[in-house]
Coordinates of C-alpha atoms in Angstrom, one line a residue:
Chain F
M1 CA 148.5 104.8 175.1
Q2 CA 149.5 103.6 171.7
N3 CA 148.3 105.1 168.4
K4 CA 145.3 103.2 167.0
N5 CA 143.1 103.4 163.9
Y6 CA 139.5 102.4 164.2
V7 CA 136.7 101.8 161.6
F8 CA 133.0 102.3 162.4
I9 CA 131.0 101.9 159.3
A10 CA 127.6 100.6 158.0
R11 CA 127.2 98.4 155.0
S12 CA 124.5 96.3 153.2
I13 CA 124.6 92.5 153.5
D14 CA 126.4 92.5 150.2
G15 CA 129.0 94.9 151.4
Y16 CA 128.1 98.3 149.9
I17 CA 128.4 101.5 151.9
A18 CA 126.4 103.5 149.3
D19 CA 123.9 102.4 146.6
K20 CA 124.4 102.5 142.8
D21 CA 123.6 106.3 142.8
G22 CA 126.0 107.0 145.7
G23 CA 123.0 107.4 148.0
I24 CA 122.8 106.2 151.6
D25 CA 119.0 106.1 152.1
F26 CA 119.3 102.3 152.8
L27 CA 120.9 103.2 156.1
H28 CA 117.4 104.2 157.1
S29 CA 115.6 101.2 155.7
V30 CA 115.1 99.9 159.2
P31 CA 112.5 102.1 161.1
N32 CA 114.1 103.8 164.1
P33 CA 111.2 105.9 165.4
D34 CA 112.9 106.6 168.8
N35 CA 116.2 107.5 167.1
L36 CA 118.0 104.8 169.0
D37 CA 121.8 105.2 169.0
I38 CA 123.4 102.3 167.1
G39 CA 126.6 102.3 169.1
Y40 CA 127.9 105.5 167.7
N41 CA 127.9 107.5 170.9
A42 CA 130.0 104.9 172.8
F43 CA 132.4 104.7 169.9
S44 CA 132.7 108.4 169.6
E45 CA 133.8 108.7 173.2
R46 CA 136.7 106.4 172.5
I47 CA 138.3 108.4 169.7
D48 CA 140.5 111.6 169.6
A49 CA 139.9 112.6 166.0
I50 CA 138.2 111.7 162.8
V51 CA 140.1 111.1 159.5
M52 CA 137.8 111.1 156.5
G53 CA 138.2 110.9 152.8
R54 CA 136.9 113.6 150.4
N55 CA 133.8 111.6 149.4
T56 CA 132.7 111.2 153.0
F57 CA 133.4 114.9 153.7
E58 CA 131.3 116.0 150.7
V59 CA 128.4 113.7 151.8
V60 CA 128.5 115.3 155.3
L61 CA 128.5 118.8 153.7
S62 CA 125.5 117.8 151.5
F63 CA 123.4 117.2 154.5
N64 CA 123.2 121.0 155.0
I65 CA 123.2 120.6 158.8
P66 CA 125.4 122.3 161.4
W67 CA 128.8 120.7 161.5
P68 CA 128.1 117.5 163.4
Y69 CA 131.5 116.7 164.9
T70 CA 132.9 117.9 168.2
K71 CA 136.3 116.1 167.7
P72 CA 138.9 117.4 165.3
V73 CA 138.3 116.3 161.8
F74 CA 141.1 115.7 159.2
V75 CA 140.0 115.5 155.5
V76 CA 142.3 113.5 153.3
S77 CA 142.3 114.8 149.8
S78 CA 144.8 115.3 147.0
S79 CA 142.4 117.2 144.9
L80 CA 140.9 119.8 147.3
N81 CA 142.9 123.0 147.8
S82 CA 141.1 124.3 150.8
L83 CA 138.1 123.6 153.1
P84 CA 135.2 126.0 153.5
E85 CA 136.2 129.0 155.7
D86 CA 133.5 128.3 158.3
L87 CA 135.2 125.0 159.1
T88 CA 138.4 126.7 160.3
G89 CA 139.4 125.3 163.6
K90 CA 137.0 122.3 163.1
A91 CA 138.4 120.5 160.1
E92 CA 141.8 120.5 158.4
L93 CA 142.8 119.5 155.0
V94 CA 145.7 116.9 154.9
K95 CA 147.5 115.3 151.9
G96 CA 150.4 113.2 151.1
A97 CA 151.6 109.7 152.2
L98 CA 149.5 108.0 154.9
S99 CA 152.6 107.8 157.1
D100 CA 153.1 111.6 156.9
I101 CA 149.4 112.3 157.4
L102 CA 149.4 110.1 160.5
E103 CA 152.6 111.7 161.9
H104 CA 151.0 115.2 161.5
I105 CA 147.8 114.1 163.2
H106 CA 149.6 112.3 166.0
N107 CA 151.8 115.3 166.6
K108 CA 148.7 117.3 167.4
G109 CA 148.0 114.9 170.2
N110 CA 145.5 112.6 168.6
K111 CA 146.2 108.9 169.2
I112 CA 142.9 107.1 168.6
L113 CA 141.7 107.9 165.1
Y114 CA 138.3 107.1 163.5
I115 CA 139.0 106.3 159.8
D116 CA 135.9 107.0 157.8
G117 CA 135.0 106.4 154.2
G118 CA 135.4 103.4 151.9
S119 CA 138.4 104.5 149.9
L120 CA 140.3 105.7 152.9
V121 CA 139.6 102.5 154.9
Q122 CA 140.9 100.5 151.9
S123 CA 144.0 102.7 151.8
F124 CA 144.6 102.0 155.5
L125 CA 143.9 98.3 155.1
K126 CA 146.4 98.1 152.2
E127 CA 149.1 99.2 154.7
D128 CA 147.7 97.0 157.5
L129 CA 147.0 100.1 159.6
I130 CA 143.5 99.3 160.9
D131 CA 143.5 98.0 164.5
E132 CA 139.7 97.7 165.1
M133 CA 136.6 97.5 162.9
I134 CA 133.0 97.9 164.1
I135 CA 130.9 96.9 161.1
T136 CA 127.2 97.5 161.1
T137 CA 125.1 95.5 158.7
I138 CA 121.8 96.7 157.4
P139 CA 119.5 93.8 156.3
I140 CA 119.3 94.7 152.7
I141 CA 121.0 93.5 149.5
L142 CA 121.8 96.5 147.3
G143 CA 123.0 94.6 144.3
G144 CA 125.7 97.2 143.5
G145 CA 127.2 100.5 144.7
V146 CA 130.2 101.7 146.5
P147 CA 132.0 98.7 148.1
L148 CA 133.4 98.9 151.6
F149 CA 136.3 96.5 150.8
G150 CA 138.6 96.1 147.8
E151 CA 141.6 94.3 146.6
L152 CA 144.4 93.9 149.2
P153 CA 147.9 92.4 148.8
K154 CA 147.4 89.8 151.5
P155 CA 144.8 88.3 153.9
M156 CA 144.5 89.7 157.4
E157 CA 143.1 87.8 160.4
F158 CA 140.9 89.5 163.0
E159 CA 139.7 88.5 166.5
H160 CA 136.0 88.7 167.0
V161 CA 135.3 91.0 169.9
K162 CA 131.5 91.1 170.1
S163 CA 128.3 91.1 168.1
E164 CA 125.2 93.0 168.9
V165 CA 121.7 93.3 167.3
F166 CA 119.9 96.6 167.2
L167 CA 116.2 97.1 166.5
N168 CA 115.8 93.4 165.9
A169 CA 117.3 94.0 162.5
I170 CA 120.7 95.6 162.4
T171 CA 123.8 93.6 163.4
Q172 CA 127.0 95.1 164.6
D173 CA 130.2 93.1 164.7
S174 CA 133.4 94.3 166.3
Y175 CA 136.8 92.9 165.2
R176 CA 140.4 93.5 166.4
R177 CA 143.4 92.9 164.2
K178 CA 145.2 89.8 165.2
K179 CA 148.9 90.5 165.2
Chain H
M1 CA 104.3 73.5 152.7
Q2 CA 105.4 76.0 150.1
N3 CA 108.5 75.7 148.0
K4 CA 111.4 77.5 149.5
N5 CA 115.0 78.2 148.6
Y6 CA 117.6 78.6 151.3
V7 CA 121.2 79.7 151.3
F8 CA 123.8 78.4 153.9
I9 CA 127.2 79.7 153.1
A10 CA 130.4 81.0 154.7
R11 CA 132.3 84.1 153.6
S12 CA 135.2 86.3 154.8
I13 CA 134.5 89.7 156.4
D14 CA 135.0 91.2 152.9
G15 CA 132.5 88.9 151.3
Y16 CA 134.6 86.2 149.6
I17 CA 133.6 82.5 149.6
A18 CA 137.0 81.4 148.2
D19 CA 140.4 83.1 148.1
K20 CA 142.4 84.5 145.2
D21 CA 143.5 80.9 144.2
G22 CA 140.0 79.5 144.6
G23 CA 141.0 77.9 147.9
I24 CA 138.8 77.6 151.0
D25 CA 141.5 77.0 153.6
F26 CA 140.3 80.3 155.3
L27 CA 137.2 78.4 156.4
H28 CA 139.5 76.6 158.9
S29 CA 141.4 79.7 160.0
V30 CA 139.5 79.5 163.4
P31 CA 140.7 76.5 165.3
N32 CA 137.9 74.0 166.0
P33 CA 139.6 71.1 167.8
D34 CA 136.4 69.5 168.9
N35 CA 134.9 69.8 165.4
L36 CA 131.9 71.8 166.7
D37 CA 129.0 71.9 164.3
I38 CA 128.5 75.5 163.0
G39 CA 124.8 75.2 162.5
Y40 CA 125.0 72.9 159.5
N41 CA 123.4 69.9 161.1
A42 CA 120.3 71.8 162.1
F43 CA 120.1 73.4 158.7
S44 CA 120.5 70.1 156.9
E45 CA 117.5 68.7 158.7
R46 CA 115.3 71.5 157.3
I47 CA 116.0 70.8 153.6
D48 CA 114.8 68.3 151.1
A49 CA 117.5 68.6 148.5
I50 CA 120.7 70.4 147.5
V51 CA 121.1 72.4 144.4
M52 CA 124.7 73.3 143.6
G53 CA 126.6 74.9 140.8
R54 CA 129.4 73.1 138.9
N55 CA 132.2 74.9 140.8
T56 CA 130.9 73.8 144.1
F57 CA 130.4 70.3 142.8
E58 CA 134.0 70.1 141.6
V59 CA 135.2 71.4 144.9
V60 CA 133.3 68.7 146.7
L61 CA 134.8 66.0 144.3
S62 CA 138.3 67.4 144.9
F63 CA 138.1 66.5 148.6
N64 CA 138.4 62.8 147.6
I65 CA 136.1 61.8 150.4
P66 CA 133.0 59.5 150.3
W67 CA 130.0 61.4 148.9
P68 CA 129.1 63.5 151.9
Y69 CA 125.4 64.1 151.2
T70 CA 122.4 62.0 152.3
K71 CA 119.8 64.3 150.6
P72 CA 119.3 64.3 146.8
V73 CA 121.8 66.6 145.0
F74 CA 121.1 68.4 141.8
V75 CA 124.1 69.8 139.9
V76 CA 123.3 72.8 137.7
S77 CA 125.7 73.0 134.8
S78 CA 125.4 73.9 131.1
S79 CA 128.9 72.6 130.4
L80 CA 128.9 69.2 132.0
N81 CA 127.4 66.3 129.9
S82 CA 127.2 63.7 132.7
L83 CA 128.1 63.1 136.3
P84 CA 130.5 60.3 137.4
E85 CA 128.7 57.0 137.3
D86 CA 129.2 56.2 141.0
L87 CA 127.0 59.2 141.8
T88 CA 124.0 57.6 140.0
G89 CA 121.0 57.8 142.4
K90 CA 122.9 60.4 144.5
A91 CA 123.4 63.3 142.2
E92 CA 121.6 64.4 139.1
L93 CA 122.7 66.8 136.4
V94 CA 120.2 69.5 135.5
K95 CA 120.4 72.4 133.0
G96 CA 118.2 75.0 131.4
A97 CA 116.2 78.0 132.8
L98 CA 116.0 78.2 136.6
S99 CA 112.2 78.0 136.4
D100 CA 112.4 74.7 134.5
I101 CA 115.1 73.3 136.8
L102 CA 113.0 74.2 139.8
E103 CA 109.9 72.6 138.3
H104 CA 111.8 69.4 137.7
I105 CA 113.2 69.3 141.3
H106 CA 109.8 70.2 142.8
N107 CA 108.1 67.5 140.7
K108 CA 110.4 64.9 142.4
G109 CA 108.9 65.9 145.8
N110 CA 111.6 68.4 146.9
K111 CA 110.2 71.6 148.3
I112 CA 112.8 73.0 150.6
L113 CA 116.0 73.5 148.6
Y114 CA 119.6 74.3 149.7
I115 CA 121.1 76.6 147.0
D116 CA 124.9 76.3 147.2
G117 CA 127.7 78.1 145.4
G118 CA 128.3 81.8 144.7
S119 CA 127.3 81.9 141.0
L120 CA 124.2 79.8 141.6
V121 CA 123.2 82.0 144.6
Q122 CA 123.6 85.1 142.4
S123 CA 121.5 83.6 139.7
F124 CA 118.7 82.8 142.2
L125 CA 119.0 86.3 143.7
K126 CA 118.7 87.9 140.2
E127 CA 115.3 86.3 140.0
D128 CA 114.5 87.1 143.6
L129 CA 114.2 83.4 144.3
I130 CA 116.0 83.2 147.7
D131 CA 113.7 83.0 150.7
E132 CA 116.2 82.6 153.5
M133 CA 120.0 83.1 153.9
I134 CA 122.2 81.9 156.7
I135 CA 125.5 83.7 156.3
T136 CA 128.5 82.6 158.3
T137 CA 131.3 85.1 158.6
I138 CA 134.9 84.0 159.2
P139 CA 137.0 86.8 160.9
I140 CA 139.4 87.3 158.1
I141 CA 139.8 89.8 155.3
L142 CA 140.9 87.9 152.2
G143 CA 141.5 91.0 150.0
G144 CA 140.2 89.3 146.9
G145 CA 138.8 86.0 145.6
V146 CA 135.4 84.6 144.6
P147 CA 132.7 87.0 145.8
L148 CA 129.4 85.7 147.4
F149 CA 127.4 88.6 145.9
G150 CA 127.3 90.4 142.6
E151 CA 125.4 92.9 140.6
L152 CA 121.6 92.7 140.9
P153 CA 118.9 94.6 139.1
K154 CA 117.3 95.9 142.3
P155 CA 117.8 96.1 146.1
M156 CA 116.0 93.5 148.2
E157 CA 115.2 93.9 151.9
F158 CA 115.5 91.1 154.4
E159 CA 114.2 90.5 157.9
H160 CA 116.9 89.7 160.5
V161 CA 115.9 86.3 162.1
K162 CA 118.8 85.7 164.4
S163 CA 122.5 86.0 165.0
E164 CA 124.8 83.5 166.7
V165 CA 128.5 83.4 167.6
F166 CA 130.5 80.2 167.4
L167 CA 133.9 79.5 168.9
N168 CA 134.0 83.1 170.1
A169 CA 135.0 84.0 166.6
I170 CA 132.6 83.0 163.8
T171 CA 129.3 84.9 163.4
Q172 CA 126.3 83.5 161.8
D173 CA 123.4 85.7 160.7
S174 CA 120.0 84.4 159.5
Y175 CA 117.8 86.5 157.2
R176 CA 114.4 86.0 155.6
R177 CA 113.3 87.8 152.4
K178 CA 110.8 90.5 153.3
K179 CA 108.0 90.4 150.8

């Protein structure tokens, strides 16, 4: 199987993945009393490892919950010097050029990668390294915050794979890079 | 029937309504050989009049086609002094505060308005004057251009009304302001 990079991320209608204060409370603006899975479990089964930026990593740590990932996690950061000791064997700090980072992760036997976090997704898109995107849209306009997308050198076309609606409110669109 | 303001607009996955050069060729990046209507005809029947910004008006004029609208058009512009003479009776220049513009349009018997153009939609959203949005998403990442959304003073929740897929490629999501 070929190496692939996937995105699975939620945004507001106006394209923000966090609000003006960096908060993600809007992700829960649609009531989900039965804690319905919004496609994450099926997605999770398709990936070998998770690659996340420092911001996303710190948001996960801020939840103060047990480490939520069963797959290997690679934290991309040029500023961190180490990860907390209790994450040894669960998460690994990686830095450098994306190509070197990917080679390192691939050499460990991980082919299908979940690329998480706005900045990291943008870095991958800049080098046209995203193969599939599953974008969940929460029915709210935030009016500012952390954008999912940013400036890119050139347009990129995608194939529409499917669209789903969850909880009569949340849409989820899957796209595959057209090459 | 109450006065209502609707949006019907197409954007890229990353939220641009025109590319870096102001072009809208990306709207045709999905082949549509049979010229399938993408929901516009049904939408058009629901509105009484069109309110558009100067940019949108000038894009329409640049097409060099017969005036394409059968409903009354109001062009919002503080810089234009007049509209071309051949549009007399078809389009009218309006300026001033949104509340005054709306009062003028309503007084002419138009209740359901189609608000068109990125800047104008943003102006309406800033005053929480949009009741319904039909957002069409073209499966392309442009990487820059004219954004549909901008900074707003506060978040606004919407109800998801429906989602459709056209040509196996183009998604269209309808939202109603939750009040």
